[in-house]
PDB file of C-alpha atoms and ligand atoms in Angstrom:
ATOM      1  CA  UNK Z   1    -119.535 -16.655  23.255  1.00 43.00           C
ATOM      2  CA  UNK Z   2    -120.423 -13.532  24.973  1.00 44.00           C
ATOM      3  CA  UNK Z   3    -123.154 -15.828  27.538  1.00 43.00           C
ATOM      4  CA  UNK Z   4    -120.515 -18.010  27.841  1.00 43.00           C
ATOM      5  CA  UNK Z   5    -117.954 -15.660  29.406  1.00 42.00           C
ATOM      6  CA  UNK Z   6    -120.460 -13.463  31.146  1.00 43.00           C
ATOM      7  CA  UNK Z   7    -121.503 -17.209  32.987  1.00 41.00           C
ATOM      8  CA  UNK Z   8    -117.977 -18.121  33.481  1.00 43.00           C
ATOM      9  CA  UNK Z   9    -117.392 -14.215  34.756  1.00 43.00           C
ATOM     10  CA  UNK Z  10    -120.233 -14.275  36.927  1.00 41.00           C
ATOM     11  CA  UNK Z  11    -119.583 -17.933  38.598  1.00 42.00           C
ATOM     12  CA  UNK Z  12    -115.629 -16.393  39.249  1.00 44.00           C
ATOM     13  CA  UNK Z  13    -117.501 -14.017  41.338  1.00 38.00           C
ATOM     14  CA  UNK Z  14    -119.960 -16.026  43.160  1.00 36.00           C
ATOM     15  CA  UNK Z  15    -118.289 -18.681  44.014  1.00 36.00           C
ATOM     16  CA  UNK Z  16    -115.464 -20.071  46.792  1.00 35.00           C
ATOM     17  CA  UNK Z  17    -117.274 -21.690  49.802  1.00 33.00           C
ATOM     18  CA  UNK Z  18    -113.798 -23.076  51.388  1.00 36.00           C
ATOM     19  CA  UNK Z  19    -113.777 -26.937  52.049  1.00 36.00           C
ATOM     20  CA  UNK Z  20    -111.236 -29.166  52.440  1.00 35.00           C
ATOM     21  CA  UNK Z  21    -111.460 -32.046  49.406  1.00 41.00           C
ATOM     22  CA  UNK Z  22    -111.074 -35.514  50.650  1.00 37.00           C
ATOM     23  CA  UNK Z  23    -108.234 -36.996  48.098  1.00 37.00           C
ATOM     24  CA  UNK Z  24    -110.249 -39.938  47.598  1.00 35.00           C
ATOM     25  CA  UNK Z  25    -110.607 -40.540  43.778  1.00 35.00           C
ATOM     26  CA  UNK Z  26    -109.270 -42.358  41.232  1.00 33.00           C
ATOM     27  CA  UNK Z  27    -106.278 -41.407  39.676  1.00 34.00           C
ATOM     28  CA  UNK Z  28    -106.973 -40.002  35.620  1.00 37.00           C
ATOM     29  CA  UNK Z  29    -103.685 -40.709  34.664  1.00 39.00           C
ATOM     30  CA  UNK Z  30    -101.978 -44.275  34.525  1.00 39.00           C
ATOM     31  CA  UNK Z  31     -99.198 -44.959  36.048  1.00 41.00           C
ATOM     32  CA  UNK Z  32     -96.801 -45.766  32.413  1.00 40.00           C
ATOM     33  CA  UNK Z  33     -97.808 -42.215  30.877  1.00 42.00           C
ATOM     34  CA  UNK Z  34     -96.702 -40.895  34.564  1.00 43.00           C
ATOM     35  CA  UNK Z  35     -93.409 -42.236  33.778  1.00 44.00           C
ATOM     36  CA  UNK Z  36     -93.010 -41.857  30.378  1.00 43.00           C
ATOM     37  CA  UNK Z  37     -92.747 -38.750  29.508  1.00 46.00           C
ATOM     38  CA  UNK Z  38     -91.303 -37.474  27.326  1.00 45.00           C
ATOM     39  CA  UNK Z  39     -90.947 -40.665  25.777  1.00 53.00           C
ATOM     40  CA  UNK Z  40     -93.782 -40.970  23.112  1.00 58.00           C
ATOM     41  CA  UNK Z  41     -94.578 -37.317  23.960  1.00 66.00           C
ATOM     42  CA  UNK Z  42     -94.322 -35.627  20.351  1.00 85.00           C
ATOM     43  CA  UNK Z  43     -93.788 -32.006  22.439  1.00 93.00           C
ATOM     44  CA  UNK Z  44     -90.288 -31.880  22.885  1.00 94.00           C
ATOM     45  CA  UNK Z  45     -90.172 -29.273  25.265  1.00 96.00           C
ATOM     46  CA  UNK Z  46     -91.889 -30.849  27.753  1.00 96.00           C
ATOM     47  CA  UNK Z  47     -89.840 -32.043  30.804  1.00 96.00           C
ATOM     48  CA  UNK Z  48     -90.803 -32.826  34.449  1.00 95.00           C
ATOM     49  CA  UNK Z  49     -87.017 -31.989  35.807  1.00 94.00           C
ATOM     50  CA  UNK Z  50     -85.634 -29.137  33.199  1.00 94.00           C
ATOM     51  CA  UNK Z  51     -86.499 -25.989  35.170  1.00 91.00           C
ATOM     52  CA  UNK Z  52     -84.727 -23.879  31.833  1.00 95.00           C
ATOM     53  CA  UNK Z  53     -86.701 -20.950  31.096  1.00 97.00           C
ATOM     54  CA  UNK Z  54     -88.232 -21.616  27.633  1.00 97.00           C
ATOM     55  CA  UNK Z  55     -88.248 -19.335  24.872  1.00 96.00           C
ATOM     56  CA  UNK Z  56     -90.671 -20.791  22.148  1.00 97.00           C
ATOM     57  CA  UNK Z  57     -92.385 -19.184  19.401  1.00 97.00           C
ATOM     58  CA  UNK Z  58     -96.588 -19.842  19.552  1.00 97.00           C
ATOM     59  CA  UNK Z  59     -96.436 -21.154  16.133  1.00 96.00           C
ATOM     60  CA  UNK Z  60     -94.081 -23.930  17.664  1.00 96.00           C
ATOM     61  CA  UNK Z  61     -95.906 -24.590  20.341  1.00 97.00           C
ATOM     62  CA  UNK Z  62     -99.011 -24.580  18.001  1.00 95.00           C
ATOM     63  CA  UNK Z  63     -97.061 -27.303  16.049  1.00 94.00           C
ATOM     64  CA  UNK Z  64     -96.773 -29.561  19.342  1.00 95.00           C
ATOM     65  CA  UNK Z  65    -100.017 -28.828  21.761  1.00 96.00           C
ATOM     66  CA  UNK Z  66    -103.592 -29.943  21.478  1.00 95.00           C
ATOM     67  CA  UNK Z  67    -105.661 -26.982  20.107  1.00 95.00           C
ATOM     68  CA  UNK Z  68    -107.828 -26.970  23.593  1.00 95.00           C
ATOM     69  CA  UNK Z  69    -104.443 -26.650  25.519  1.00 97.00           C
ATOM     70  CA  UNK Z  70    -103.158 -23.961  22.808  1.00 97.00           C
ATOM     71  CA  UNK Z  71    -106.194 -22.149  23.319  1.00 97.00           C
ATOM     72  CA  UNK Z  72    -105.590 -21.568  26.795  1.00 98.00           C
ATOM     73  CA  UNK Z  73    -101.912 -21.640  27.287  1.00 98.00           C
ATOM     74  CA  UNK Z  74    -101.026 -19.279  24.282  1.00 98.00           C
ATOM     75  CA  UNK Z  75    -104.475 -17.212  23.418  1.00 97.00           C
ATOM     76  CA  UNK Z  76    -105.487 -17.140  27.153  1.00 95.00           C
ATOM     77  CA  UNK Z  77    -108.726 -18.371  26.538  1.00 95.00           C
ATOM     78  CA  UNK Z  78    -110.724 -19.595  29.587  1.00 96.00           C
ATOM     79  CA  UNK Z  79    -112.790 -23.504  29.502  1.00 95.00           C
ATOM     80  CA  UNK Z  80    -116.194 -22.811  30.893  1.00 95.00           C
ATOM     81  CA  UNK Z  81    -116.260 -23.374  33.914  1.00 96.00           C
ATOM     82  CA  UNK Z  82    -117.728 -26.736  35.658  1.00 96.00           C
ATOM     83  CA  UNK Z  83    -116.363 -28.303  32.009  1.00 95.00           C
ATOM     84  CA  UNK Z  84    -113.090 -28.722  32.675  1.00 96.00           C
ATOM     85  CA  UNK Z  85    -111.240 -32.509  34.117  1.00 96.00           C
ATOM     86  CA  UNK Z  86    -110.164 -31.173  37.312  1.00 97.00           C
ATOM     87  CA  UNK Z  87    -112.197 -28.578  38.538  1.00 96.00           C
ATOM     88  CA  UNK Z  88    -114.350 -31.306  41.173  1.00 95.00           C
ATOM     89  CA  UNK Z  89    -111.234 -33.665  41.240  1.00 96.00           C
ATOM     90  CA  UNK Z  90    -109.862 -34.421  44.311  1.00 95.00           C
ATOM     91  CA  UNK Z  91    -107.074 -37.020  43.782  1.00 96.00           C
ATOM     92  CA  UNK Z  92    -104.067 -37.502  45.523  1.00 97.00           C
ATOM     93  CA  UNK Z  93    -101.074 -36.352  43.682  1.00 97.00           C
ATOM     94  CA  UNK Z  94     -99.452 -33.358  41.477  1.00 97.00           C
ATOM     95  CA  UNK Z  95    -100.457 -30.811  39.194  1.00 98.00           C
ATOM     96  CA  UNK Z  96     -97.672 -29.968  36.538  1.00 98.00           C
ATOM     97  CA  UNK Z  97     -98.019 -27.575  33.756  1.00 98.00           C
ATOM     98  CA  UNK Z  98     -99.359 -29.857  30.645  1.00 98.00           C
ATOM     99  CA  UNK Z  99     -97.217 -27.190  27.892  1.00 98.00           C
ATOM    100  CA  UNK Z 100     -93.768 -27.864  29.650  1.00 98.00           C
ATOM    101  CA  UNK Z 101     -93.863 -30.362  32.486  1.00 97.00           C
ATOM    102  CA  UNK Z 102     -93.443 -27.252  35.432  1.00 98.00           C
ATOM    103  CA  UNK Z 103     -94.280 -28.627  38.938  1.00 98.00           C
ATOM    104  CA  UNK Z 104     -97.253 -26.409  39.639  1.00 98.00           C
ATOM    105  CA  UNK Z 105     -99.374 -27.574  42.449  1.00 98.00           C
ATOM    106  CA  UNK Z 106     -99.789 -30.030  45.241  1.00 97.00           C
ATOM    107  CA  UNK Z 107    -103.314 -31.951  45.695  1.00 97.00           C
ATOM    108  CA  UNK Z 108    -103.045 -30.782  49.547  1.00 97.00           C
ATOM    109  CA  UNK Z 109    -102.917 -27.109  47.862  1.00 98.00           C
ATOM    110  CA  UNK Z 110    -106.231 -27.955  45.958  1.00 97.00           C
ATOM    111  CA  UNK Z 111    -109.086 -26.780  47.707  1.00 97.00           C
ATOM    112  CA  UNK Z 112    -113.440 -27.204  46.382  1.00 94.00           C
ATOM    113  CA  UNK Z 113    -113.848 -23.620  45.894  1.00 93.00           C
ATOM    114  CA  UNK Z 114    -117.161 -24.445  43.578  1.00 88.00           C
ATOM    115  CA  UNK Z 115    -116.275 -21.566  41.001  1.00 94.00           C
ATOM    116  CA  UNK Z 116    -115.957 -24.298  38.568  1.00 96.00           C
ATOM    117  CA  UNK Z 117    -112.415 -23.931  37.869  1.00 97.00           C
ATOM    118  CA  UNK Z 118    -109.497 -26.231  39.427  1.00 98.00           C
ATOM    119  CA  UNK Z 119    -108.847 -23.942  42.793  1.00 98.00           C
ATOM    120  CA  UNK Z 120    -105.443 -23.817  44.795  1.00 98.00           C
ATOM    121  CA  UNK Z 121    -104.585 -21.574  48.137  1.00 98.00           C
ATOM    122  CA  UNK Z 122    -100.551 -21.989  47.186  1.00 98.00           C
ATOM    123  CA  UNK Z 123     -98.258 -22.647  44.696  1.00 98.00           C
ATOM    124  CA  UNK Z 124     -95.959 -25.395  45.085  1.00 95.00           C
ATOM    125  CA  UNK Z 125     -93.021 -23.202  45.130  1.00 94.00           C
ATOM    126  CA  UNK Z 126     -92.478 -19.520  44.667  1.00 92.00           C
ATOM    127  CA  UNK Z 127     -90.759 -19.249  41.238  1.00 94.00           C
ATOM    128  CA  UNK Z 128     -93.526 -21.534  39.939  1.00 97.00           C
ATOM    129  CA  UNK Z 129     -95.550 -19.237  38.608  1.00 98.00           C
ATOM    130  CA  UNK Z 130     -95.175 -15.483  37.830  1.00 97.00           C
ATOM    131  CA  UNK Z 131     -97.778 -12.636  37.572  1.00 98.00           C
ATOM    132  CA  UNK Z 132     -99.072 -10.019  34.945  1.00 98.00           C
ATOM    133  CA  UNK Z 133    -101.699  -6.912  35.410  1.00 97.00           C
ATOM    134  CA  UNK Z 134    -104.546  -8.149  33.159  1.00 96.00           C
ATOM    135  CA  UNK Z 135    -106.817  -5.428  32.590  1.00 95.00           C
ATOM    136  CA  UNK Z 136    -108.702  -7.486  29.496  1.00 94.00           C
ATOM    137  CA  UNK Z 137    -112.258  -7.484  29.247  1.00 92.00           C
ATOM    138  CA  UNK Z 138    -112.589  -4.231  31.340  1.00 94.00           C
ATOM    139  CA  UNK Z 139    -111.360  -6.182  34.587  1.00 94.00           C
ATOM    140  CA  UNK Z 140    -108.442  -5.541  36.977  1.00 96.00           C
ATOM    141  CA  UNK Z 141    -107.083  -8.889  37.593  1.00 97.00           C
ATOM    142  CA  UNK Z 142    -103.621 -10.807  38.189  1.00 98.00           C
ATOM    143  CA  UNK Z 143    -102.736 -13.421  35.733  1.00 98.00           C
ATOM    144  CA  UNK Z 144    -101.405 -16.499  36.221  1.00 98.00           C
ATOM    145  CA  UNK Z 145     -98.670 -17.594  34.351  1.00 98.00           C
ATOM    146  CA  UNK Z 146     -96.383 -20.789  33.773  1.00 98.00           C
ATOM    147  CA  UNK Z 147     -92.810 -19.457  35.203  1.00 98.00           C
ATOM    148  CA  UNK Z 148     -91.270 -22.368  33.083  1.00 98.00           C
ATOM    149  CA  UNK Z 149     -93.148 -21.696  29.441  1.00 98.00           C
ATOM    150  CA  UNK Z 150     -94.880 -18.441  30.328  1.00 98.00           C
ATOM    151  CA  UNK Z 151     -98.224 -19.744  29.009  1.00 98.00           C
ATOM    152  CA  UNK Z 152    -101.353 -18.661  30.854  1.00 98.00           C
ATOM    153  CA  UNK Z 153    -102.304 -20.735  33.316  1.00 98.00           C
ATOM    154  CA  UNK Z 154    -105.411 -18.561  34.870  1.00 98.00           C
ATOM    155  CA  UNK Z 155    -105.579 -16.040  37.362  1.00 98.00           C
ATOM    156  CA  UNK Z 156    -105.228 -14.815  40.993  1.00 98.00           C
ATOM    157  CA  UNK Z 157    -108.074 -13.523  43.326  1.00 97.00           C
ATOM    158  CA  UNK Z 158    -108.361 -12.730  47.005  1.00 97.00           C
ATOM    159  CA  UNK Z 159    -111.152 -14.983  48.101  1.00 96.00           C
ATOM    160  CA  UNK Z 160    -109.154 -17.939  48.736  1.00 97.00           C
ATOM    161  CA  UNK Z 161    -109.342 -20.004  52.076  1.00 97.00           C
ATOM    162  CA  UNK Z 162    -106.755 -19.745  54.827  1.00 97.00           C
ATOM    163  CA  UNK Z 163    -103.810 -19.384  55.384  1.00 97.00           C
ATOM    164  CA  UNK Z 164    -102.933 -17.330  52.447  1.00 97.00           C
ATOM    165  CA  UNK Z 165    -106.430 -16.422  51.599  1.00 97.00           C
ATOM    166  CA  UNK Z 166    -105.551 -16.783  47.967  1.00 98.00           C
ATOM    167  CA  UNK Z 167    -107.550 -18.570  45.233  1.00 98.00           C
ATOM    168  CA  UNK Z 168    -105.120 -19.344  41.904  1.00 98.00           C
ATOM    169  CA  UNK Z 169    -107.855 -20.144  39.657  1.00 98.00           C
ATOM    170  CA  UNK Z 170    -106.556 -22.503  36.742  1.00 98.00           C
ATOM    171  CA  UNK Z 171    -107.867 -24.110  33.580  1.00 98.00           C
ATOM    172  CA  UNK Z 172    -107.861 -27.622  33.940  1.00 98.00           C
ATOM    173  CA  UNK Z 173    -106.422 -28.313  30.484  1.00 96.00           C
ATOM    174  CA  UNK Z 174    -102.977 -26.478  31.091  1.00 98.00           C
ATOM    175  CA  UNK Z 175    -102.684 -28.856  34.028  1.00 98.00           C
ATOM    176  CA  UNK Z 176    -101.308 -32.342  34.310  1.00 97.00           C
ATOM    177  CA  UNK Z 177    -102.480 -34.550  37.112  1.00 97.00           C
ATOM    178  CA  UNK Z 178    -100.460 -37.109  37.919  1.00 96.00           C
ATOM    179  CA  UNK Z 179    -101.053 -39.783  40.739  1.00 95.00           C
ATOM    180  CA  UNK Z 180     -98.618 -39.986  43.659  1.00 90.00           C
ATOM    181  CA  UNK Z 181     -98.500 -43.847  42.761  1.00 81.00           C
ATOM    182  CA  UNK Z 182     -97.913 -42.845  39.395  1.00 55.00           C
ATOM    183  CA  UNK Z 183     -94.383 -40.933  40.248  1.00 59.00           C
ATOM    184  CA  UNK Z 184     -91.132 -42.870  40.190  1.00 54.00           C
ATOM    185  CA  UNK Z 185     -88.823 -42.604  42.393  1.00 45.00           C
ATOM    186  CA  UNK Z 186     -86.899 -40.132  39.841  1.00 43.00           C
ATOM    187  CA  UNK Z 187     -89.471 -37.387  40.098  1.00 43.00           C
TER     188      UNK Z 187
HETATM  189 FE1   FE O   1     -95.275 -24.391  31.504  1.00 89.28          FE
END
């Protein structure tokens, strides 16, 4: 465990080479699950227009998530990175929070940093997200967390591309993808 965070650690540093992505692959997620949810989703927090602050106990939300997204979201564990669904995926579309349905990120937002992690230069709105000091594992860093659910999304650095020169540095399995042809007219 301790190789595998010291390469993730060490591939957060190295990495960011701005390039623009290209928006030209397939979708991941059909076009019914896009507008289904909630229905036949057994977490019943999760909604795509409820912008409610939630106030959920982690043994509820350990009750309703996948143990991967648990993990992440409520442990703040990190996926290795270059493992995760998103973190080379350049699809057209949005990027909601997979715990509560929180509009998150924009594909134009997404940018091929090649840390190996799902990279953005800009939230999708201001209140999407809020910030903690993290000083765990002897590092000064800004986490990134859900401003719907408050589950950890990732973290913030400074190396990002223009214009904000941010990088928000996410786990790809506390984000949802969806396709823009996925999204009905509702969303
Ligand atoms: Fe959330």
């Amino acid at each position: 465990m301790k190789t595998i965070f010291a390469l993730a650690f060490a591939s957060t540093l190295l990495c960011c080479t701005a390039r623009p992505e290209t928006g030209s692959d397939t979708p991941v997620l059909s076009a019914a699950l896009a507008d289904s949810l909630p229905q036949g989703n057994p977490n019943p927090y999760y909604s795509r227009t409820d912008t409610t602050h939630l106030q959920v106990s982690n043994a509820e939300w350990k009750k309703v998530l996948p143990p991967d997204v648990y993990e992440v979201a409520r442990n703040k564990d990190t996926e290795r990175a270059f493992t995760g669904k998103y973190w080379d995926f350049t699809g057209v579309g949005i990027y909601y929070c997979a715990v509560c349905g929180n509009k998150l990120f924009t594909s134009d937002l997404k940018y091929a940093s090649e840390c190996g992690w799902p990279s953005f230069f800009e939230v999708e709105r201001k209140n999407a997200v809020r910030y903690e000091h993290d000083t765990s594992y002897g590092m000064q860093r800004v986490e990134v967390l859900c401003g719907r659910c408050d589950s950890h999304l990732g973290h913030l650095f400074d190396d990002g591309p223009p214009p904000t020169g941010k990088r928000y540095c996410m786990n790809s399995n506390v984000l949802e993808f969806v396709p823009k042809i996925g999204l009905s007219s509702k969303q």
